[in-house]
mmCIF file of C-alpha atoms and ligand atoms in Angstrom:
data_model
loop_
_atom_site.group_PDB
_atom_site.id
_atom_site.type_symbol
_atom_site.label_atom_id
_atom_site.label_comp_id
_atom_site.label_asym_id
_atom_site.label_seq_id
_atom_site.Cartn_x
_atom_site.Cartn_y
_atom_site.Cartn_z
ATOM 1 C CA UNK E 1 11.427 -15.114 -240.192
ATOM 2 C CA UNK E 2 9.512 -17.979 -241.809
ATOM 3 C CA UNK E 3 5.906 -16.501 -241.643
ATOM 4 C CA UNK E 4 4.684 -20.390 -241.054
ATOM 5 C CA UNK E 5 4.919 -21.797 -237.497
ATOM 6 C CA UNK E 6 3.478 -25.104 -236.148
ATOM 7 C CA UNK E 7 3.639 -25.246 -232.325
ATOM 8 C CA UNK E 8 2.015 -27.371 -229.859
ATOM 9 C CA UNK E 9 0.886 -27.282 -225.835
ATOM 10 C CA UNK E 10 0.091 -29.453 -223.310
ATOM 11 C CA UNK E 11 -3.594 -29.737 -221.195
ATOM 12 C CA UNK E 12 -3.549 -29.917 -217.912
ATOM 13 C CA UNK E 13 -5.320 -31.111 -214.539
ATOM 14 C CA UNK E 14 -4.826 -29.509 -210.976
ATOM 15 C CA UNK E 15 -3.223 -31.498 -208.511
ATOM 16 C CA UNK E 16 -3.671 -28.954 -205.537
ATOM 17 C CA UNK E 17 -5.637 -25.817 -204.725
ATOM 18 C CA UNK E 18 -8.637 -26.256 -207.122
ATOM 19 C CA UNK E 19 -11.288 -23.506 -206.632
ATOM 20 C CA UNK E 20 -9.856 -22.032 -203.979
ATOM 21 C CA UNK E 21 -7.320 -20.552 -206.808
ATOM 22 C CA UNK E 22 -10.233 -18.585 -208.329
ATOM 23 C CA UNK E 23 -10.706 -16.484 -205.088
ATOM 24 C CA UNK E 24 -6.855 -15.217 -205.161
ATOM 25 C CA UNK E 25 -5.256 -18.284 -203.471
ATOM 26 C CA UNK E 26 -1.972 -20.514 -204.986
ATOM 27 C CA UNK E 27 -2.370 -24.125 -206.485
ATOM 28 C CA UNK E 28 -0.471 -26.483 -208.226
ATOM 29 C CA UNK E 29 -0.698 -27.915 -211.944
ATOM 30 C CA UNK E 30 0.885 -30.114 -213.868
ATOM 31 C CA UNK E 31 0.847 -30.369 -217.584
ATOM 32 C CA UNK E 32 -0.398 -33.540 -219.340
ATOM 33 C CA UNK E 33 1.109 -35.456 -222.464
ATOM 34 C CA UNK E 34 -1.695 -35.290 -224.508
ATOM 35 C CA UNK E 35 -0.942 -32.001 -227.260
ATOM 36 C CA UNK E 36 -3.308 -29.398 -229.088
ATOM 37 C CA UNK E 37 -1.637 -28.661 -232.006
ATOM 38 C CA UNK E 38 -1.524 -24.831 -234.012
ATOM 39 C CA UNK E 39 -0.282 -24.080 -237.555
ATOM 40 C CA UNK E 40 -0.544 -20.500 -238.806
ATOM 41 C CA UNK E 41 0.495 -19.022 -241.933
ATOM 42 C CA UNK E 42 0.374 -15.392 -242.337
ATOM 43 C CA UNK E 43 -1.474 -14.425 -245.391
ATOM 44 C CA UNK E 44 -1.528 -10.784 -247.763
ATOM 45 C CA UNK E 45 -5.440 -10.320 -246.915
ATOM 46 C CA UNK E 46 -6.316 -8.835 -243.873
ATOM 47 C CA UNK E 47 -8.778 -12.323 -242.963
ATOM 48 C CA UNK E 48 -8.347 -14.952 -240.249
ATOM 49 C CA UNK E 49 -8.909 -18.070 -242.115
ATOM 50 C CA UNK E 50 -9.375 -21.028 -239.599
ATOM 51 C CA UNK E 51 -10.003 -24.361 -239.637
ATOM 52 C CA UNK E 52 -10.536 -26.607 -236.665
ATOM 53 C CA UNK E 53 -11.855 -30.059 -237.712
ATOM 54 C CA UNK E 54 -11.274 -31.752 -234.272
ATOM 55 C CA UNK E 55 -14.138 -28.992 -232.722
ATOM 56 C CA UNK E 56 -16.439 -28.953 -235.655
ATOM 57 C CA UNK E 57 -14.791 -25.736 -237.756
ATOM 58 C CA UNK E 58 -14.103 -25.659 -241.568
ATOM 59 C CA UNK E 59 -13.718 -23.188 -244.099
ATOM 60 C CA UNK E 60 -14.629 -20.457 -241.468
ATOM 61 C CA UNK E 61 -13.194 -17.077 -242.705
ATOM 62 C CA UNK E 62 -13.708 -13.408 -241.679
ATOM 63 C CA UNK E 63 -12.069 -10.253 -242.148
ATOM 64 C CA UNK E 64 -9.497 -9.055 -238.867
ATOM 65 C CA UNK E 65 -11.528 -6.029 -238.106
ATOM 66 C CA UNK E 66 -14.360 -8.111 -237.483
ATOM 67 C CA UNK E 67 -13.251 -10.767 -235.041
ATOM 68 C CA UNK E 68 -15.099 -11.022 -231.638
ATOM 69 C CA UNK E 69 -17.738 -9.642 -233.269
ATOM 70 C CA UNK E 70 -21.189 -10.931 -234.712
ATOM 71 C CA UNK E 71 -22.047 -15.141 -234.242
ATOM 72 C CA UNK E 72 -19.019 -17.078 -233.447
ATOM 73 C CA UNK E 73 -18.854 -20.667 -233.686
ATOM 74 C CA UNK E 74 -18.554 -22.552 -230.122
ATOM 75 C CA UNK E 75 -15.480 -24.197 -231.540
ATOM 76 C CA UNK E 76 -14.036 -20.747 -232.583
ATOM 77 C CA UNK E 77 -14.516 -18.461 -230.004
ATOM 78 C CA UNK E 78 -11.196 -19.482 -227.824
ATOM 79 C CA UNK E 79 -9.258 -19.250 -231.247
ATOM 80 C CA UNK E 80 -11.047 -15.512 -232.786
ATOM 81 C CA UNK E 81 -10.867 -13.813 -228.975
ATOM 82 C CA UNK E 82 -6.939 -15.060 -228.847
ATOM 83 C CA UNK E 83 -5.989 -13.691 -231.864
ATOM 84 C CA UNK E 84 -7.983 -10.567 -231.434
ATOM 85 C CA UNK E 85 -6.209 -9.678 -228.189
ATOM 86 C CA UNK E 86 -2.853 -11.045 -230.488
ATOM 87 C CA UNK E 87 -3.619 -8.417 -233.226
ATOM 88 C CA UNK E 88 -4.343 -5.301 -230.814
ATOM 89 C CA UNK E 89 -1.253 -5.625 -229.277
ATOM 90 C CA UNK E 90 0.995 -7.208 -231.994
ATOM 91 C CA UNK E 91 -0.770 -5.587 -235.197
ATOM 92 C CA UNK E 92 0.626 -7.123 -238.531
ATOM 93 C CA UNK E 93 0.338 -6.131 -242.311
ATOM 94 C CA UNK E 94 -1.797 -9.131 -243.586
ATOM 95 C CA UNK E 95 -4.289 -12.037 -241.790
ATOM 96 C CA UNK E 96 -3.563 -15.655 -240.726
ATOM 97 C CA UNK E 97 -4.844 -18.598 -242.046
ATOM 98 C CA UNK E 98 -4.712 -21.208 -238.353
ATOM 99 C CA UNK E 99 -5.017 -24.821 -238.472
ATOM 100 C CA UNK E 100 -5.600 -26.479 -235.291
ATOM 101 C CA UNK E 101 -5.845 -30.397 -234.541
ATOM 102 C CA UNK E 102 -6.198 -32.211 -231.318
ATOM 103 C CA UNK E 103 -4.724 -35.343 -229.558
ATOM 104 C CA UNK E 104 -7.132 -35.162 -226.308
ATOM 105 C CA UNK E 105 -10.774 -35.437 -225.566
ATOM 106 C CA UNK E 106 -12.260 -32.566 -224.315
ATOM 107 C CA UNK E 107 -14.033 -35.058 -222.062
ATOM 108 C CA UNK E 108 -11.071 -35.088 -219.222
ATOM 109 C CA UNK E 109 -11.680 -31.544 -217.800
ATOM 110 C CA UNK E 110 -8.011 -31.402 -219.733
ATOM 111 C CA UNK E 111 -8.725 -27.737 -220.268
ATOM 112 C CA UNK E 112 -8.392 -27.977 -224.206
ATOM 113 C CA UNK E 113 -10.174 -24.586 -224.876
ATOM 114 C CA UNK E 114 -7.559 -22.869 -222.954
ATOM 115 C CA UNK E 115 -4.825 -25.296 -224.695
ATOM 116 C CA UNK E 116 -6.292 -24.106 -228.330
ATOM 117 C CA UNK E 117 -5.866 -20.093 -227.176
ATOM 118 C CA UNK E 118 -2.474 -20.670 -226.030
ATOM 119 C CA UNK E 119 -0.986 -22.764 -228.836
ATOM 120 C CA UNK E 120 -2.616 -20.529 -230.842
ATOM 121 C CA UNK E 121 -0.736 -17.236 -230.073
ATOM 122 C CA UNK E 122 2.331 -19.569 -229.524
ATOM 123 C CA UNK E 123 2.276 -19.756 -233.217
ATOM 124 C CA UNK E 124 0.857 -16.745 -233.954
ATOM 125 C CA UNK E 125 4.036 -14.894 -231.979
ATOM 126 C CA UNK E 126 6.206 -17.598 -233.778
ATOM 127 C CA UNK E 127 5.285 -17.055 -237.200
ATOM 128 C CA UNK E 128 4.713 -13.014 -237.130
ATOM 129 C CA UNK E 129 7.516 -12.693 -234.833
ATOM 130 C CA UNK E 130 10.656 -15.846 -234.982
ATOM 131 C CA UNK E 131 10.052 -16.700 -231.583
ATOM 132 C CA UNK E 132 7.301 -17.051 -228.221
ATOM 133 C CA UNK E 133 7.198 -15.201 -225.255
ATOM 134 C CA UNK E 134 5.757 -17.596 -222.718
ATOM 135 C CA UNK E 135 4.318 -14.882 -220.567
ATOM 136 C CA UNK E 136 3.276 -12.648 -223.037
ATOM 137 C CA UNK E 137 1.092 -15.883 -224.238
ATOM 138 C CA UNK E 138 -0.123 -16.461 -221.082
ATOM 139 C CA UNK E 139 -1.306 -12.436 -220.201
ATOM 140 C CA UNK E 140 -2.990 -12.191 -223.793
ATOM 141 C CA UNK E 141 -4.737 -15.299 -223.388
ATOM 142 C CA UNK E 142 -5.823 -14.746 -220.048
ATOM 143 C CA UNK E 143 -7.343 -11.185 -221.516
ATOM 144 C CA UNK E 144 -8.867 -13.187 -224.072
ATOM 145 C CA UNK E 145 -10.427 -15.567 -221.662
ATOM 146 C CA UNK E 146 -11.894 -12.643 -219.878
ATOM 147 C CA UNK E 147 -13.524 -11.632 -222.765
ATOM 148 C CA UNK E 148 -15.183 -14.504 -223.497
ATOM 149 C CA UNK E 149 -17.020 -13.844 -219.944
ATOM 150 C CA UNK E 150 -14.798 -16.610 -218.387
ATOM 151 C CA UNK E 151 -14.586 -16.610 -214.380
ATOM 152 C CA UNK E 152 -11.354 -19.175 -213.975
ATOM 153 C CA UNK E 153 -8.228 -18.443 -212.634
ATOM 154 C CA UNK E 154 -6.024 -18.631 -216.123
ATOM 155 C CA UNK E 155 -4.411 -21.983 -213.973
ATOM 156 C CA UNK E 156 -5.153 -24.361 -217.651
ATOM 157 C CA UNK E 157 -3.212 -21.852 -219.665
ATOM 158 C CA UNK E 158 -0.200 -21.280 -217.470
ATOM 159 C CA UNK E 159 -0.099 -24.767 -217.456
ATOM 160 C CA UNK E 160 -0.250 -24.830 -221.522
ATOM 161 C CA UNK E 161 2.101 -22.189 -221.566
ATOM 162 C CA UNK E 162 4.291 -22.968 -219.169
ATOM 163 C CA UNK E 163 4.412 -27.181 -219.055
ATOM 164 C CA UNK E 164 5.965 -29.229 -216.058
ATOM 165 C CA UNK E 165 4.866 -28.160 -212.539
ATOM 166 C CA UNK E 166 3.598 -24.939 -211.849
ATOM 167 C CA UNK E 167 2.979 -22.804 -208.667
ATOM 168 C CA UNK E 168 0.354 -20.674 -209.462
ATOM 169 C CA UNK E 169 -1.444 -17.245 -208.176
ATOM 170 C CA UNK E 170 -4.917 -16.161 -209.733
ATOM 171 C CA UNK E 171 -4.475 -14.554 -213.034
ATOM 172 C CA UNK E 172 -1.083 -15.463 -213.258
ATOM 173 C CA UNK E 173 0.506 -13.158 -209.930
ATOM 174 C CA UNK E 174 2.612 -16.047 -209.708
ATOM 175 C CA UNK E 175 3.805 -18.237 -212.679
ATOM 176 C CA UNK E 176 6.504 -20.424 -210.390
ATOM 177 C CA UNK E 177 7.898 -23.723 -212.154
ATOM 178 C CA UNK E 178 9.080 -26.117 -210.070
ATOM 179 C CA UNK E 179 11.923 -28.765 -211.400
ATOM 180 C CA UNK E 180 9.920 -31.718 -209.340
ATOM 181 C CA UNK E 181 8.151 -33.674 -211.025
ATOM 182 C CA UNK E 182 6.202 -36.375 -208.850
ATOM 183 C CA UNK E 183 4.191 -39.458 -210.294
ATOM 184 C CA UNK E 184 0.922 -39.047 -211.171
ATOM 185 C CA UNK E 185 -1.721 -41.046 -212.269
ATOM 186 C CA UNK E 186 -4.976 -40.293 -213.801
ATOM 187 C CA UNK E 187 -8.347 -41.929 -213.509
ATOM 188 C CA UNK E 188 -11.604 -40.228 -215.235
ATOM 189 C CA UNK E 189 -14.822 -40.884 -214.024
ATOM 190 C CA UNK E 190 -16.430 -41.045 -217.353
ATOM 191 C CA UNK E 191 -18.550 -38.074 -216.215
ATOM 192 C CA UNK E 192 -18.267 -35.011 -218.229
ATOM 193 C CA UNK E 193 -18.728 -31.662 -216.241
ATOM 194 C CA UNK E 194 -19.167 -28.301 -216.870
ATOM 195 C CA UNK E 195 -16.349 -26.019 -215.456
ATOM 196 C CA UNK E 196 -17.991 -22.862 -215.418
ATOM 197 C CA UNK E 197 -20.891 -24.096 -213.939
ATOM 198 C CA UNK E 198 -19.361 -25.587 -211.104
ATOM 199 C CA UNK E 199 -17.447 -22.251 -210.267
ATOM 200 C CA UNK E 200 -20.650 -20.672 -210.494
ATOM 201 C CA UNK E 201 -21.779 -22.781 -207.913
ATOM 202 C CA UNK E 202 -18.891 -22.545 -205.719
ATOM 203 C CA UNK E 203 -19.518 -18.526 -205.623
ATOM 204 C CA UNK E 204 -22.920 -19.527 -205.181
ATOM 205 C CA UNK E 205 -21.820 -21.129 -201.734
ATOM 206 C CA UNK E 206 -18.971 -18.738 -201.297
ATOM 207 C CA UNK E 207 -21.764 -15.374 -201.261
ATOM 208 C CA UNK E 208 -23.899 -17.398 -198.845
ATOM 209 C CA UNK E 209 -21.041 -18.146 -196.344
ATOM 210 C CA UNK E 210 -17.993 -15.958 -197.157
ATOM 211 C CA UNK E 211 -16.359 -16.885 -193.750
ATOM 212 C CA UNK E 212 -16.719 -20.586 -194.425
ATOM 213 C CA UNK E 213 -15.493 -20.648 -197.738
ATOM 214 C CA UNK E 214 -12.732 -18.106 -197.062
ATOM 215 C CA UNK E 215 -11.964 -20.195 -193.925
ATOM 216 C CA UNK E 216 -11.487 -23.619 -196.100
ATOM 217 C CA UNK E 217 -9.831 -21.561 -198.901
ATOM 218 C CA UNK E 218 -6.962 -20.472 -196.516
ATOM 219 C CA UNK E 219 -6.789 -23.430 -195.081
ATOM 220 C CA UNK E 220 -5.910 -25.459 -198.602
ATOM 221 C CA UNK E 221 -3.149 -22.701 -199.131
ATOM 222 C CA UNK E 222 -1.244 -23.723 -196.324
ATOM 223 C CA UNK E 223 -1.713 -27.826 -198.347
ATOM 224 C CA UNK E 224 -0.353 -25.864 -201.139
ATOM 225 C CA UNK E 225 2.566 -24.378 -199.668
ATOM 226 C CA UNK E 226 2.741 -27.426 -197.953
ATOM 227 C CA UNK E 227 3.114 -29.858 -200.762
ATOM 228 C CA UNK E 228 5.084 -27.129 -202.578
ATOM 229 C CA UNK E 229 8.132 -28.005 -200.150
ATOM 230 C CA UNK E 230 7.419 -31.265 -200.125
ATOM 231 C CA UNK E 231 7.894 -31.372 -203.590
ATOM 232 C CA UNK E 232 10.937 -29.690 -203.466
ATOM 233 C CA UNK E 233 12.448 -32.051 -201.138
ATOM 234 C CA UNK E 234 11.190 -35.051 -202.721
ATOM 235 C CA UNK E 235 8.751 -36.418 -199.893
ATOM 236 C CA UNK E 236 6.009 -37.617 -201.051
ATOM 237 C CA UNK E 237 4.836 -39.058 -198.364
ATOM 238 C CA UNK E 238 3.830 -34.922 -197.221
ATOM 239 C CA UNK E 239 2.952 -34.387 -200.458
ATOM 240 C CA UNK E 240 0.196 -37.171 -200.945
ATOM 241 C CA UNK E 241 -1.297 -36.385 -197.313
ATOM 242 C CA UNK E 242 -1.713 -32.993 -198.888
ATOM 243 C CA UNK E 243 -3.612 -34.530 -201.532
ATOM 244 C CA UNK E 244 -5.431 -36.388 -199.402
ATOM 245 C CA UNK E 245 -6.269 -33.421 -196.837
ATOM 246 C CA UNK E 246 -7.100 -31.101 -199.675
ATOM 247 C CA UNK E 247 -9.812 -33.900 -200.801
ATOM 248 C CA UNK E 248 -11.317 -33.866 -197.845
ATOM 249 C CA UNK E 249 -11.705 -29.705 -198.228
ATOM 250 C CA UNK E 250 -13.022 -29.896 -201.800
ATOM 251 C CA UNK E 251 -16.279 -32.127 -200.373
ATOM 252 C CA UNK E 252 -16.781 -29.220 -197.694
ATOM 253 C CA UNK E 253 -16.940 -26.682 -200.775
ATOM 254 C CA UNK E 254 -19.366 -29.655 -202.174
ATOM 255 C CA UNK E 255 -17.706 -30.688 -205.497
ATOM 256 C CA UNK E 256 -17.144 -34.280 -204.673
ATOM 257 C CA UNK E 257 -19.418 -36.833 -206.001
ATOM 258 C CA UNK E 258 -19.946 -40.848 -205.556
ATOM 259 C CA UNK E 259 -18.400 -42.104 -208.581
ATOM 260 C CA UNK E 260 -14.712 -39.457 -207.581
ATOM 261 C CA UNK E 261 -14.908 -41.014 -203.621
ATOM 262 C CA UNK E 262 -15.294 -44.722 -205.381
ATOM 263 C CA UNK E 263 -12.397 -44.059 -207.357
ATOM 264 C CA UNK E 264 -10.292 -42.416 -204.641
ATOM 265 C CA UNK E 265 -10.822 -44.530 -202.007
ATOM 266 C CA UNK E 266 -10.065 -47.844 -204.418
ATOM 267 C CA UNK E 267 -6.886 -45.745 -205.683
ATOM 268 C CA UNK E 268 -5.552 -44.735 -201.655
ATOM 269 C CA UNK E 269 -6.810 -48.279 -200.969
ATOM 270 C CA UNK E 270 -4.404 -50.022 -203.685
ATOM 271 C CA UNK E 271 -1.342 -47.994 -201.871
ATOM 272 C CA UNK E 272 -1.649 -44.681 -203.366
ATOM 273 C CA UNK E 273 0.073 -41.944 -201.260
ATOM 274 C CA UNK E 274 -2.896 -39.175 -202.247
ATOM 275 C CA UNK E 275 -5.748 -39.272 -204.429
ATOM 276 C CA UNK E 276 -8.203 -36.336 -204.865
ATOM 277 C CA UNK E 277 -10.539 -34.821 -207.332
ATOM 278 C CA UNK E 278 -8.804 -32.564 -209.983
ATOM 279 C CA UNK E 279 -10.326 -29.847 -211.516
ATOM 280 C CA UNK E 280 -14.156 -28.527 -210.829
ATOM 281 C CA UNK E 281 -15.135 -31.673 -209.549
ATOM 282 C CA UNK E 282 -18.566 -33.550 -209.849
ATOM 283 C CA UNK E 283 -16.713 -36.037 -212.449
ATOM 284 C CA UNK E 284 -13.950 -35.343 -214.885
ATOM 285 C CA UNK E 285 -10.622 -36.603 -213.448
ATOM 286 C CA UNK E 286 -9.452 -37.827 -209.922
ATOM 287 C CA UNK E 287 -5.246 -37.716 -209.711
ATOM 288 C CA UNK E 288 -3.621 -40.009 -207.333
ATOM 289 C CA UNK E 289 -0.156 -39.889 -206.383
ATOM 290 C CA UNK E 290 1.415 -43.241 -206.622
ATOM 291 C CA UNK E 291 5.401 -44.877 -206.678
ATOM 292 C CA UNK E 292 6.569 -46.743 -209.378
ATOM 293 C CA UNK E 293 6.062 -50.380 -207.240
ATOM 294 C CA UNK E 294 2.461 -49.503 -206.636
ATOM 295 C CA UNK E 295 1.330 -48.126 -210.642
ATOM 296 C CA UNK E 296 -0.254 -51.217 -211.954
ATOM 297 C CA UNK E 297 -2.242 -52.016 -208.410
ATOM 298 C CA UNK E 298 -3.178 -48.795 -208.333
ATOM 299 C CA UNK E 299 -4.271 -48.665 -211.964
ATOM 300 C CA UNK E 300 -6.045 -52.809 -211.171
ATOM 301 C CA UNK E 301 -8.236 -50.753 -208.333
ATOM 302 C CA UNK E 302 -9.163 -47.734 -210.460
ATOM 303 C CA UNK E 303 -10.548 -49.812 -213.017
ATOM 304 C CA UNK E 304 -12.133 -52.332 -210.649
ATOM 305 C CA UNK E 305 -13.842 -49.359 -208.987
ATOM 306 C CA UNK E 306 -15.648 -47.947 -212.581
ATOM 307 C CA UNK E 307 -12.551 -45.582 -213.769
ATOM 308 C CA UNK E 308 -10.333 -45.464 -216.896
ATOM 309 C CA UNK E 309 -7.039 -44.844 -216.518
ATOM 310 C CA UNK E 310 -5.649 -42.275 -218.924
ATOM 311 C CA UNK E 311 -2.364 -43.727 -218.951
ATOM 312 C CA UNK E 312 0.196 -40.827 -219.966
ATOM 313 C CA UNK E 313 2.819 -39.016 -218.538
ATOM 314 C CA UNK E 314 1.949 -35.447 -216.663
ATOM 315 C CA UNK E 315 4.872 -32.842 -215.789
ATOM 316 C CA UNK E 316 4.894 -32.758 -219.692
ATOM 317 C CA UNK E 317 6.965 -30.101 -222.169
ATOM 318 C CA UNK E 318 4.693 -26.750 -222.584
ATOM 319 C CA UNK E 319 4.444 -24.794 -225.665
ATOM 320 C CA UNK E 320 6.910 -26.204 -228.776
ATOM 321 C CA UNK E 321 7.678 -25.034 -231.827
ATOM 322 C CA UNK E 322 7.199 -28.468 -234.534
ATOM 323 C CA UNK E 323 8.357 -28.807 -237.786
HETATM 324 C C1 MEV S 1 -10.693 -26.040 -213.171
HETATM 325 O O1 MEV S 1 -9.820 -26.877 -213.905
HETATM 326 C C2 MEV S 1 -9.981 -25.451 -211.981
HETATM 327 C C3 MEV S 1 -10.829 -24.511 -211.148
HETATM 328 O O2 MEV S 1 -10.021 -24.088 -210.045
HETATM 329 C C4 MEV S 1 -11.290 -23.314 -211.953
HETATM 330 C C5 MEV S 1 -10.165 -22.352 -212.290
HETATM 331 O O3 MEV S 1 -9.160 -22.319 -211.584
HETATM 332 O O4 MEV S 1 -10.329 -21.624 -213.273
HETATM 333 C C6 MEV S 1 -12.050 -25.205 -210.586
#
């Protein structure tokens, strides 16, 4: 055992079943190639040293048997409440000292807080223990999530966890990789949203009219399962009308917005097979599904229409150990 790990994980975006996961139904995620990267050393002293440069953390040190407790910084919460839950359950001799740098913009709706948990006990099990336990990552840092008051379905950190294209139940009741991996394309609407507020809002709506919501919800698991076997047998015709039907849900649950629809339309316009909103909605990211022959017109018409395209690959490794 080398007592040093450096490991990385993916973010992610949700190609199917957004919001509706949150209330106990499936969806579907993909992992994106853009990495949050962990290095942790165990140390003698019982202290969690961390620093975390690319969220505003240096030199930020206290001792194990106070973590979660007392002010933490925003950019250290994810990171203390991980390794908390890592430490309860896993409890070592000495501390850690965790390094943590990022290649993504928390901008995208990319779901880097969850990213920094996971890669975070990924090297934490790595380096205290010679190797990672994908779903014992993903359980402690949905528990850790939990404590930090969050009200998401744990879908971003299956996804870090996990990589490549999941089927997913709420809390992780299903954790289903699927060896298809169809072509995506991103295009961000240069709005930045907040997740948890959006959820909130969604309950909001969901307390008012349970039968609606629960209605819609059950209708875009049957797009999941739908695009699930379409998937698996490589139409994606299917699969992009699922896309496309599951839009159309998403604006009854009222998370669409002018600038995703502009960017959607000019994507499904340009030949994409689907194009929806991924994620909370209101801004962030829009996904379209598009064939190899139709990438660059699609990407033309996303940036005609106000969007950047965040050209890089999705379906992308999970959690690695580097050197
Ligand atoms: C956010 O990326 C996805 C939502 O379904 C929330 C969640 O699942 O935690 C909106």
């Amino acid at each position: 055992m080398s007592h040093v790990a450096a490991v990385s994980a993916p973010g992610k975006l949700v190609v199917l079943g957004d919001h509706a996961v949150v209330y106990g139904h499936p969806a579907l995620v993909t992992a994106v190639g853009q990495r949050l990267r962990a290095e942790v050393t165990l140390l003698d002293d019982p202290v969690l040293e961390l620093d975390a440069p690319d969220v505003g953390v240096t030199g930020y040190r206290k001792p194990l048997a106070q973590l979660g407790e007392g002010d933490i910084p925003k950019g250290a919460k994810s990171v203390e409440l991980a390794l908390r839950r890592f430490i309860a359950a896993h409890p070592i001799k000495g501390g850690m000292r965790v390094r943590t740098s990022s290649e993504f913009s928390a901008s995208f709706g990319f779901g880097s807080s969850g990213a920094s948990a996971v890669c975070v006990l990924g090297a934490a099990m790595q380096a205290a223990e010679g190797a990672i336990d994908r779903r014992r990552v993903f359980d402690l840092a949905y528990q850790s999530v939990k404590d930090a008051g969050s009200s998401g379905s744990g879908i971003d950190l299956a996804a870090s966890a996990y990589g490549g294209l999941l089927y997913f139940v709420t809390g992780g009741k299903a954790i289903e990789p699927l060896t298809a991996a169809p072509p995506f394309l991103i295009g961000y609407t240069g709005v930045k949203v907040d997740t948890g507020t959006i959820v909130a809002e969604v309950k909001a709506r969901a307390d008012a009219y349970p039968a609606v919501i629960d209605g819609i919800s059950r209708q875009i698991t049957s797009l999941v399962e739908m695009a699930k076997a379409a998937a698996m047998k490589g139409d994606l015709r299917v699969f992009g009308d699922a896309m496309n039907f599951n839009q159309g849900l998403l604006e009854s649950l009222g998370v669409g917005s002018t600038k995703l629809s502009q960017l959607i339309f000019a994507a499904r316009e340009a030949g994409a097979l689907g194009a929806k909103l991924s994620g909370a909605g209101k801004g962030d990211c829009m996904i379209a599904l598009v064939t190899p022959e139709r990438r660059a017109a699609v990407a033309s018409a996303i940036t005609a229409a106000g969007g950047t395209v965040i050209d890089i690959p999705c379906n992308a490794e999970g959690l690695r150990v580097e050197s």
